[in-house]
Coordinates of C-alpha atoms in Angstrom, one line a residue:
Chain A
X1 CA 20.9 -9.4 26.8
X2 CA 20.3 -7.5 23.6
X3 CA 18.5 -10.7 22.5
X4 CA 16.5 -11.1 25.8
X5 CA 15.4 -7.6 25.2
X6 CA 14.6 -8.2 21.6
X7 CA 12.3 -11.3 22.1
X8 CA 10.4 -10.0 25.0
X9 CA 9.6 -7.0 22.8
X10 CA 8.6 -9.3 19.9
X11 CA 6.8 -11.1 22.1
X12 CA 4.6 -8.2 23.6
X13 CA 4.0 -6.7 20.1
X14 CA 2.8 -10.2 18.5
X15 CA 0.7 -10.7 22.1
X16 CA -1.2 -7.3 21.6
X17 CA -2.0 -8.0 18.0
X18 CA -3.1 -11.4 18.4
X19 CA -3.5 -12.3 22.0
X20 CA -3.7 -16.4 22.2
X21 CA -4.0 -16.6 18.8
X22 CA -0.4 -15.4 18.7
X23 CA 1.4 -17.2 15.5
X24 CA 4.5 -19.1 16.0
X25 CA 7.3 -16.7 14.9
X26 CA 10.9 -16.8 15.0
X27 CA 12.3 -13.6 13.2
X28 CA 12.9 -10.4 14.7
X29 CA 15.1 -7.1 13.9
X30 CA 14.8 -3.2 14.3
X31 CA 12.6 -2.8 11.0
X32 CA 10.0 -5.5 12.0
X33 CA 9.6 -3.8 15.4
X34 CA 8.9 -0.5 13.7
X35 CA 5.9 -2.6 11.6
X36 CA 4.7 -4.6 14.4
X37 CA 4.3 -1.5 17.0
X38 CA 2.0 0.0 14.9
X39 CA -0.8 1.9 16.2
X40 CA -2.9 4.9 14.8
X41 CA -2.4 8.1 16.6
X42 CA -4.9 10.5 16.8
X43 CA -3.6 13.0 19.6
X44 CA -0.5 15.2 18.8
X45 CA 1.5 17.4 20.4
X46 CA 2.4 21.1 19.3
X47 CA 5.9 20.2 18.2
X48 CA 6.7 20.7 14.6
X49 CA 7.8 18.3 11.9
X50 CA 11.7 19.0 11.9
X51 CA 13.4 20.0 8.5
X52 CA 14.1 17.1 6.2
X53 CA 11.6 14.9 7.4
X54 CA 8.8 15.3 4.5
X55 CA 11.8 14.7 2.0
X56 CA 12.9 11.6 3.9
X57 CA 9.2 10.0 3.9
X58 CA 8.9 11.0 0.3
X59 CA 12.3 9.2 -0.5
X60 CA 11.0 6.4 1.4
X61 CA 7.6 6.4 -0.5
X62 CA 9.4 6.6 -4.0
X63 CA 11.5 3.6 -3.1
X64 CA 8.3 1.6 -3.0
X65 CA 7.8 -0.8 -6.1
X66 CA 5.7 0.8 -8.7
X67 CA 3.9 -0.8 -11.4
X68 CA 6.3 -1.0 -14.8
X69 CA 7.9 2.2 -13.4
X70 CA 4.9 4.5 -14.2
X71 CA 5.0 6.2 -10.7
X72 CA 1.5 7.2 -11.3
X73 CA 0.9 9.0 -8.1
X74 CA 1.9 12.4 -6.4
X75 CA 1.8 13.4 -2.7
X76 CA 0.8 17.3 -1.4
X77 CA 2.1 18.2 1.9
X78 CA -0.2 20.3 3.8
X79 CA 0.7 22.3 6.7
X80 CA -1.8 25.4 6.4
X81 CA -3.9 25.6 9.4
X82 CA -7.1 26.5 7.2
X83 CA -6.7 23.9 4.7
X84 CA -6.2 21.3 7.5
X85 CA -9.4 22.7 9.3
X86 CA -11.4 22.2 6.0
X87 CA -9.9 18.4 6.1
X88 CA -11.3 18.1 9.6
X89 CA -14.8 19.7 8.8
X90 CA -14.8 17.2 5.8
X91 CA -14.0 14.2 7.5
X92 CA -17.0 14.7 10.1
X93 CA -14.8 17.2 12.4
X94 CA -12.2 15.0 13.4
X95 CA -10.1 16.9 15.9
X96 CA -6.8 15.2 15.3
X97 CA -6.9 16.3 11.6
X98 CA -6.6 20.0 12.5
X99 CA -3.8 19.2 15.5
X100 CA -1.6 17.2 12.9
X101 CA 1.0 19.6 12.0
X102 CA 1.4 17.8 8.8
X103 CA -1.1 16.3 6.3
X104 CA 0.0 14.2 3.3
X105 CA -2.5 14.1 0.7
X106 CA -2.0 10.9 -1.6
X107 CA -3.0 11.3 -5.3
X108 CA -3.9 8.7 -7.9
X109 CA -2.1 10.7 -10.7
X110 CA -2.9 10.1 -14.0
X111 CA -2.8 13.6 -15.2
X112 CA 0.9 13.5 -15.5
X113 CA 1.0 10.9 -17.8
X114 CA -1.6 12.7 -20.0
X115 CA 1.0 15.5 -19.9
X116 CA 3.8 13.5 -20.7
X117 CA 2.0 12.0 -23.4
X118 CA 0.8 15.5 -24.9
X119 CA 4.4 17.0 -24.8
X120 CA 5.1 14.3 -27.3
X121 CA 2.0 14.6 -29.4
X122 CA 0.7 11.6 -28.3
X123 CA -2.5 10.4 -26.8
X124 CA -2.1 8.3 -23.7
X125 CA -5.0 6.0 -24.7
X126 CA -5.2 3.4 -21.8
X127 CA -5.8 6.3 -19.2
X128 CA -9.5 5.9 -19.3
X129 CA -9.4 2.1 -18.7
X130 CA -10.4 0.7 -14.8
X131 CA -6.9 -1.0 -14.9
X132 CA -5.0 2.3 -15.0
X133 CA -7.1 3.9 -12.2
X134 CA -6.2 0.5 -10.1
X135 CA -2.8 0.9 -10.5
X136 CA -2.7 4.5 -9.6
X137 CA -4.5 3.7 -6.4
X138 CA -2.5 0.7 -5.6
X139 CA 0.9 2.4 -6.4
X140 CA -0.3 5.6 -4.0
X141 CA -0.8 2.9 -1.2
X142 CA 2.2 1.3 -1.6
X143 CA 4.1 4.5 -1.5
X144 CA 1.9 5.8 1.4
X145 CA 2.5 3.0 3.4
X146 CA 6.3 3.2 2.9
X147 CA 6.0 6.8 4.0
X148 CA 4.2 5.7 7.1
X149 CA 6.7 3.0 8.3
X150 CA 9.4 5.7 7.6
X151 CA 7.6 8.3 9.9
X152 CA 7.0 5.8 12.7
X153 CA 10.8 4.6 12.4
X154 CA 11.5 8.4 13.4
X155 CA 9.1 8.2 16.3
X156 CA 6.5 10.4 14.7
X157 CA 2.9 9.0 15.1
X158 CA 0.5 8.8 11.7
X159 CA -3.3 8.4 11.1
X160 CA -4.9 7.6 8.0
X161 CA -7.4 9.7 6.7
X162 CA -9.9 7.9 4.6
X163 CA -12.6 10.4 5.0
X164 CA -10.9 12.9 2.5
X165 CA -13.1 10.4 0.3
X166 CA -16.2 11.6 1.6
X167 CA -15.8 15.1 -0.3
X168 CA -13.6 14.1 -3.0
X169 CA -14.3 16.8 -5.4
X170 CA -14.2 19.6 -2.6
X171 CA -10.7 18.3 -2.0
X172 CA -9.6 18.3 -5.5
X173 CA -10.8 21.9 -5.7
X174 CA -9.2 22.9 -2.9
X175 CA -5.8 21.7 -3.8
X176 CA -6.1 22.8 -7.5
X177 CA -6.0 19.4 -8.7
X178 CA -6.0 19.0 -12.5
X179 CA -8.4 16.3 -14.0
X180 CA -7.1 12.6 -13.9
X181 CA -5.8 13.6 -10.3
X182 CA -7.6 11.8 -7.4
X183 CA -7.1 12.2 -3.8
X184 CA -7.0 8.7 -2.3
X185 CA -6.4 9.2 1.2
X186 CA -4.8 11.9 3.5
X187 CA -2.1 10.7 6.1
X188 CA -2.1 12.7 9.1
X189 CA 1.5 13.1 11.0
X190 CA 3.0 14.6 14.1
X191 CA 4.4 13.6 17.2
X192 CA 2.1 11.6 19.9
X193 CA 0.8 13.0 22.8
X194 CA 2.3 10.5 25.6
X195 CA -0.4 12.1 27.7
X196 CA -3.0 10.5 25.4
X197 CA -1.3 7.4 24.2
X198 CA -3.2 5.1 21.6
X199 CA -3.0 1.4 22.0
X200 CA -2.0 -1.6 19.7
X201 CA -5.2 -2.8 17.6
X202 CA -6.0 -6.5 18.0
X203 CA -6.6 -7.9 14.5
X204 CA -7.8 -11.2 13.4
X205 CA -6.3 -14.5 13.7
X206 CA -4.1 -15.6 11.0
X207 CA -6.1 -18.7 10.4
X208 CA -9.0 -16.2 9.0
X209 CA -6.7 -14.2 6.9
X210 CA -3.8 -16.7 5.8
X211 CA -4.7 -19.3 3.2
X212 CA -2.2 -21.8 2.0
X213 CA -2.4 -22.9 -1.8
X214 CA -6.0 -22.3 -2.0
X215 CA -8.8 -20.3 -0.3
X216 CA -10.0 -22.2 2.7
X217 CA -12.8 -20.9 5.1
X218 CA -12.8 -24.2 7.3
X219 CA -11.2 -22.2 10.2
X220 CA -13.0 -18.9 9.6
X221 CA -16.4 -18.7 12.0
X222 CA -14.2 -20.0 15.0
X223 CA -11.6 -17.4 14.5
X224 CA -14.0 -14.4 14.0
X225 CA -15.8 -15.8 17.3
X226 CA -12.6 -15.8 19.2
X227 CA -11.5 -12.6 17.5
X228 CA -14.9 -11.0 18.4
X229 CA -14.3 -11.6 22.2
X230 CA -11.0 -10.4 22.1
X231 CA -12.1 -7.2 20.3
X232 CA -14.7 -6.6 23.0
X233 CA -12.0 -6.6 25.5
X234 CA -10.0 -4.3 24.1
X235 CA -13.0 -2.0 23.6
X236 CA -13.4 -2.3 27.5
X237 CA -9.7 -1.6 27.9
X238 CA -9.6 1.6 25.9
X239 CA -12.9 3.0 27.4
X240 CA -15.3 2.6 24.3
X241 CA -18.7 0.8 24.6
X242 CA -17.9 -3.1 24.5
X243 CA -19.9 -3.8 21.2
X244 CA -17.8 -6.4 19.7
X245 CA -16.2 -6.3 16.2
X246 CA -19.0 -8.3 14.3
X247 CA -21.7 -5.6 15.4
X248 CA -19.4 -2.7 14.3
X249 CA -19.0 -4.6 11.0
X250 CA -22.7 -4.8 10.6
X251 CA -23.1 -1.0 11.2
X252 CA -20.2 0.0 9.3
X253 CA -20.8 -2.3 6.0
X254 CA -24.6 -3.2 6.4
X255 CA -26.0 0.3 6.3
X256 CA -25.8 3.2 4.2
X257 CA -24.7 5.4 7.3
X258 CA -21.5 3.6 7.3
X259 CA -20.6 4.9 3.9
X260 CA -20.5 8.5 5.2
X261 CA -21.6 9.9 1.8
X262 CA -19.4 7.7 0.0
X263 CA -21.8 6.1 -2.2
X264 CA -21.1 8.9 -4.6
X265 CA -17.6 7.9 -5.3
X266 CA -18.3 6.2 -8.9
X267 CA -19.8 9.5 -10.0
X268 CA -17.2 11.6 -8.4
X269 CA -14.6 9.6 -9.9
X270 CA -15.9 10.1 -13.3
X271 CA -16.2 13.8 -12.7
X272 CA -12.6 13.8 -11.7
X273 CA -11.8 12.4 -15.1
X274 CA -11.7 8.4 -13.9
X275 CA -14.3 6.8 -16.1
X276 CA -13.3 3.4 -15.3
X277 CA -13.9 1.8 -18.6
Chain B
X1 CA 32.5 5.1 12.9
X2 CA 28.9 4.0 13.3
X3 CA 27.5 7.2 12.2
X4 CA 30.2 7.4 9.3
X5 CA 28.9 4.2 8.0
X6 CA 25.3 5.0 8.3
X7 CA 25.6 8.3 6.4
X8 CA 27.6 6.8 3.8
X9 CA 25.3 4.2 3.4
X10 CA 22.6 6.8 3.4
X11 CA 24.0 9.0 0.9
X12 CA 24.5 6.0 -1.5
X13 CA 21.3 4.9 -1.2
X14 CA 20.2 8.2 -2.0
X15 CA 22.3 9.0 -4.8
X16 CA 21.2 5.6 -6.4
X17 CA 17.4 6.9 -6.4
X18 CA 17.8 10.4 -7.2
X19 CA 21.6 11.3 -8.5
X20 CA 22.3 15.1 -8.9
X21 CA 18.6 15.7 -8.0
X22 CA 19.3 13.9 -4.4
X23 CA 17.0 15.9 -1.9
X24 CA 18.5 17.5 1.4
X25 CA 17.8 15.0 4.1
X26 CA 19.1 14.4 7.8
X27 CA 17.5 11.4 9.1
X28 CA 18.7 7.8 9.2
X29 CA 17.9 4.5 10.8
X30 CA 17.8 0.7 10.4
X31 CA 14.1 1.0 9.0
X32 CA 14.7 4.0 6.6
X33 CA 17.8 1.7 5.4
X34 CA 15.4 -1.0 4.4
X35 CA 13.2 1.1 3.0
X36 CA 15.6 3.2 0.8
X37 CA 17.4 0.1 -0.3
X38 CA 14.5 -1.6 -2.2
X39 CA 15.1 -3.1 -5.5
X40 CA 13.0 -5.4 -7.4
X41 CA 14.3 -9.1 -7.3
X42 CA 13.6 -11.5 -10.4
X43 CA 16.7 -13.9 -9.9
X44 CA 16.4 -16.3 -6.8
X45 CA 18.5 -19.1 -5.6
X46 CA 17.0 -22.6 -4.8
X47 CA 17.0 -22.0 -0.8
X48 CA 14.0 -22.4 0.6
X49 CA 11.9 -20.0 2.7
X50 CA 12.6 -20.6 6.4
X51 CA 9.7 -21.8 9.0
X52 CA 8.0 -19.0 10.7
X53 CA 8.6 -16.6 7.7
X54 CA 5.3 -16.7 6.3
X55 CA 3.7 -16.1 9.7
X56 CA 6.3 -13.3 10.4
X57 CA 5.3 -11.5 7.1
X58 CA 1.5 -11.7 7.7
X59 CA 1.7 -10.4 11.1
X60 CA 3.6 -7.3 9.7
X61 CA 1.0 -7.1 6.9
X62 CA -1.8 -7.2 9.8
X63 CA 0.1 -4.5 11.5
X64 CA -0.9 -2.1 8.8
X65 CA -3.5 0.4 9.1
X66 CA -7.0 -1.0 7.6
X67 CA -10.2 1.2 7.0
X68 CA -12.2 1.2 9.9
X69 CA -10.6 -1.8 11.2
X70 CA -12.6 -3.6 8.3
X71 CA -9.5 -6.4 7.1
X72 CA -11.3 -6.6 3.9
X73 CA -8.1 -8.6 2.6
X74 CA -6.9 -12.1 2.7
X75 CA -3.8 -13.6 1.4
X76 CA -2.8 -16.8 0.0
X77 CA 0.7 -18.2 0.1
X78 CA 1.4 -20.2 -2.8
X79 CA 4.5 -22.8 -3.0
X80 CA 2.9 -25.3 -5.1
X81 CA 5.4 -25.4 -8.4
X82 CA 2.3 -26.6 -10.7
X83 CA 0.6 -23.5 -9.7
X84 CA 3.5 -21.2 -9.7
X85 CA 4.1 -22.1 -13.3
X86 CA 0.4 -21.2 -14.1
X87 CA 1.0 -17.8 -12.4
X88 CA 4.2 -17.5 -14.7
X89 CA 2.3 -18.6 -17.9
X90 CA -0.3 -16.0 -17.1
X91 CA 2.2 -13.6 -16.4
X92 CA 3.6 -13.5 -20.2
X93 CA 6.1 -16.3 -19.1
X94 CA 8.0 -14.1 -16.5
X95 CA 10.7 -17.0 -15.4
X96 CA 11.1 -15.5 -11.9
X97 CA 7.6 -16.4 -11.1
X98 CA 8.3 -20.0 -11.4
X99 CA 11.7 -19.6 -9.7
X100 CA 10.5 -17.7 -6.6
X101 CA 9.5 -20.4 -4.0
X102 CA 6.9 -18.5 -2.4
X103 CA 4.1 -16.2 -4.2
X104 CA 1.9 -14.5 -1.7
X105 CA -1.3 -13.6 -3.6
X106 CA -3.1 -10.7 -2.0
X107 CA -6.7 -10.4 -2.3
X108 CA -9.3 -7.8 -1.9
X109 CA -11.8 -9.9 0.0
X110 CA -15.2 -8.4 0.6
X111 CA -16.6 -11.9 1.0
X112 CA -15.6 -12.5 4.3
X113 CA -17.9 -9.5 5.0
X114 CA -20.9 -10.9 3.0
X115 CA -20.7 -14.0 5.4
X116 CA -20.2 -12.0 8.5
X117 CA -23.6 -10.6 7.9
X118 CA -25.4 -13.5 6.6
X119 CA -24.6 -15.7 9.8
X120 CA -26.3 -12.8 11.6
X121 CA -28.9 -12.7 9.1
X122 CA -27.8 -9.2 7.7
X123 CA -27.3 -8.2 4.0
X124 CA -24.1 -6.1 3.5
X125 CA -25.8 -3.6 1.5
X126 CA -22.7 -1.3 1.0
X127 CA -20.7 -4.1 -0.6
X128 CA -21.5 -3.2 -4.5
X129 CA -20.1 0.2 -4.3
X130 CA -17.0 1.3 -5.9
X131 CA -16.1 2.9 -2.5
X132 CA -15.8 -0.4 -0.7
X133 CA -13.9 -2.2 -3.5
X134 CA -11.3 0.5 -3.3
X135 CA -11.2 0.2 0.6
X136 CA -10.4 -3.5 -0.2
X137 CA -7.6 -3.0 -2.8
X138 CA -6.0 0.0 -0.8
X139 CA -6.1 -2.2 2.4
X140 CA -4.6 -5.2 0.4
X141 CA -1.9 -3.0 -0.9
X142 CA -1.0 -1.3 2.7
X143 CA -0.8 -5.0 4.0
X144 CA 1.4 -6.3 0.9
X145 CA 3.9 -3.3 1.2
X146 CA 4.3 -4.0 5.1
X147 CA 5.2 -7.9 4.0
X148 CA 7.3 -6.7 1.4
X149 CA 9.3 -4.3 3.9
X150 CA 9.3 -7.2 6.5
X151 CA 10.6 -9.8 3.9
X152 CA 13.6 -7.3 2.6
X153 CA 14.5 -6.7 6.3
X154 CA 15.1 -10.3 6.8
X155 CA 17.4 -10.3 3.4
X156 CA 14.6 -11.9 1.1
X157 CA 14.2 -10.6 -2.4
X158 CA 10.6 -9.3 -3.6
X159 CA 8.9 -8.4 -6.7
X160 CA 5.5 -7.7 -7.1
X161 CA 3.2 -9.3 -9.8
X162 CA 0.5 -7.2 -11.5
X163 CA 0.4 -9.6 -13.9
X164 CA -1.9 -11.8 -12.1
X165 CA -4.4 -9.1 -13.6
X166 CA -4.0 -10.2 -16.8
X167 CA -6.2 -13.3 -16.0
X168 CA -8.0 -12.5 -13.0
X169 CA -10.7 -14.9 -13.7
X170 CA -8.3 -17.6 -14.2
X171 CA -6.5 -17.1 -11.1
X172 CA -9.5 -16.7 -9.1
X173 CA -10.7 -20.3 -10.5
X174 CA -7.6 -21.8 -9.9
X175 CA -7.4 -20.5 -6.2
X176 CA -10.9 -21.4 -5.5
X177 CA -12.0 -17.8 -4.8
X178 CA -15.5 -17.2 -3.8
X179 CA -17.4 -14.4 -5.5
X180 CA -16.3 -10.8 -4.0
X181 CA -12.9 -11.7 -3.7
X182 CA -10.5 -10.5 -6.2
X183 CA -6.6 -11.2 -6.9
X184 CA -5.1 -7.7 -6.8
X185 CA -1.5 -8.7 -7.4
X186 CA 0.8 -11.5 -6.4
X187 CA 4.4 -10.9 -4.6
X188 CA 7.1 -13.1 -5.4
X189 CA 9.6 -13.9 -2.7
X190 CA 12.8 -15.6 -2.4
X191 CA 16.4 -15.5 -1.4
X192 CA 18.0 -13.1 -4.1
X193 CA 21.0 -14.7 -6.6
X194 CA 24.1 -13.1 -5.6
X195 CA 25.4 -14.3 -9.1
X196 CA 22.4 -12.2 -10.8
X197 CA 22.3 -9.1 -8.4
X198 CA 19.5 -6.3 -9.4
X199 CA 19.9 -2.6 -9.1
X200 CA 18.3 0.2 -7.1
X201 CA 16.4 2.0 -9.6
X202 CA 16.2 5.4 -10.1
X203 CA 13.1 7.8 -9.5
X204 CA 11.3 10.8 -10.4
X205 CA 13.1 13.8 -8.9
X206 CA 11.0 15.0 -5.6
X207 CA 10.3 18.1 -7.4
X208 CA 8.1 16.1 -9.9
X209 CA 5.8 14.3 -7.2
X210 CA 5.9 16.3 -4.2
X211 CA 3.7 19.4 -4.0
X212 CA 3.5 21.8 -1.2
X213 CA 0.3 23.1 0.0
X214 CA -1.5 22.9 -3.5
X215 CA -0.6 21.0 -6.6
X216 CA 2.0 22.5 -8.7
X217 CA 3.5 21.7 -12.1
X218 CA 6.2 24.5 -12.4
X219 CA 9.1 22.3 -12.0
X220 CA 7.6 19.1 -13.7
X221 CA 8.9 19.7 -17.1
X222 CA 12.5 20.1 -16.3
X223 CA 12.5 17.4 -13.7
X224 CA 10.9 15.0 -16.5
X225 CA 13.8 16.0 -18.8
X226 CA 16.4 15.5 -16.0
X227 CA 15.2 12.0 -15.2
X228 CA 14.8 11.0 -18.8
X229 CA 18.3 11.4 -19.2
X230 CA 19.3 9.9 -15.6
X231 CA 17.0 6.7 -16.6
X232 CA 18.7 6.5 -20.1
X233 CA 22.0 6.2 -18.3
X234 CA 20.7 3.6 -16.0
X235 CA 19.2 1.2 -18.8
X236 CA 22.6 1.6 -20.4
X237 CA 24.4 0.4 -17.0
X238 CA 22.3 -2.4 -16.7
X239 CA 22.5 -3.5 -20.2
X240 CA 19.3 -2.6 -21.3
X241 CA 18.3 -0.7 -24.6
X242 CA 18.9 3.1 -23.8
X243 CA 15.3 4.1 -24.7
X244 CA 14.6 6.5 -22.2
X245 CA 11.7 6.6 -19.5
X246 CA 9.4 9.0 -21.6
X247 CA 9.6 6.6 -24.9
X248 CA 8.6 3.6 -22.5
X249 CA 5.9 5.5 -21.0
X250 CA 4.3 6.3 -24.5
X251 CA 4.5 2.5 -25.4
X252 CA 3.3 1.3 -22.3
X253 CA 0.5 4.1 -21.6
X254 CA -0.1 5.3 -25.0
X255 CA -0.9 1.9 -26.6
X256 CA -3.0 -1.0 -26.0
X257 CA -0.4 -3.5 -25.9
X258 CA 0.9 -1.9 -23.0
X259 CA -2.2 -3.1 -21.2
X260 CA -1.5 -6.8 -21.6
X261 CA -5.0 -7.4 -22.1
X262 CA -6.1 -5.7 -19.0
X263 CA -8.8 -3.7 -21.0
X264 CA -11.0 -6.4 -19.6
X265 CA -10.6 -5.3 -16.0
X266 CA -14.1 -3.6 -15.3
X267 CA -15.9 -6.8 -17.1
X268 CA -13.7 -9.1 -15.0
X269 CA -14.2 -7.3 -12.0
X270 CA -18.2 -7.2 -12.5
X271 CA -17.9 -11.1 -13.1
X272 CA -15.9 -11.7 -9.9
X273 CA -19.0 -9.9 -7.5
X274 CA -17.6 -6.1 -8.0
X275 CA -20.3 -4.2 -9.7
X276 CA -18.7 -0.7 -8.9
X277 CA -21.9 0.7 -8.4

């Protein structure tokens, strides 16, 4: 019975993600179930976050790999309603940002390394290089994803908030960030409202994103055409205008509107102490 | 019995990670166990990767959030021994890179977006901006971390391979990458050799990395001093020279040697089609 239930659950999650382009797979367990069932949640109840949850999520985050054990990230747990209202305003008034009882702000944090060197009278000369900014951003992302998986394993819903990058300097000032510390993204966390459930979003067929031995686009155009149809059907199903995925990508990536003001990123990063040498 | 076992397992994992600075927590399940027990594995057996595993890991990766559903990443599954030997050579001859039966190479891939636009006669004008390079790197990292968690849930061992960034242009050429496609890191995957087990690595106390409402370094110096002692003890325990963590950070971040040649990153990224406007 357990196996039967498990296999049905696996097949359902895979079908939601891939439709008829579902890959052949043969592995399933509780952790895979948590991963595969992910959907972004943008509607939360009033129920507060229980004691110990933030510490558990951060323990999961710190358990992720980090380049050379440098641990060049930090996280700020924001529960203050006024600050969440600020975040919402800076994120084009996304309502769920105010509604989520907890927003974790993930920081690429090279400032701690600078202080560690200063305490020993040493200049940390590699910090201005592009490589170090990349390490800090990547490590923050690995940590945040572990926290996301941990939150979802507890039944919480999450939604990444890339829109914090619409106003990086305002966010840095509001949170009292030192130089060499950059808010990479937020993560809204709360209990999903069962009255407004979200759906698993379809993704590109594996034939488009997974390559074997060398980069190979021979199946790309067919895979994207198939996905565009599936995505359009998904839009209809969840009550959105059925524009298709390709049209959305052209609007998001092919117009300056799509950047939501983030064309300032290079200058904003420099101002926050990331010169990208 | 089950609860007792579970709580002991939780306490053991937390103690390995934090020692006496263990946070107060009260949550545990199979997924949290997978996350908390992570350790990097650098010794693999000859046992091959079973059928369907790569597809399962990629399904987990695609289930991660992706900015505006842009899916600006790709992954190459490399099993070819000659290519893994190349990777090993470029990564300062790290032996486990040759030994791992599978290396997943994670790509920040804006080239697909370019092709999607070109097929519709549209120029994707936001691609040269720093923001888009960041989106692609962050999304690749979120995806890779889900694949890592999925692999570990199946009993596989993993080790990130940031050293692919020692030679980004050589990697790009060897894998046939188009412009606007950048190898962010590799992920070595295989069955851990029980004769050469790896240990959970201690991390900084949460008082150093977790802030509440605003950035706050009031507990940082004490937390780092405590960690330096714990890390030194860990080095002794695993047979490494007991240099301490602070000294390692000064060597890694405070000297040009620590960059392993990656001071070329900005130019390498530009050459690969990421101008960081």
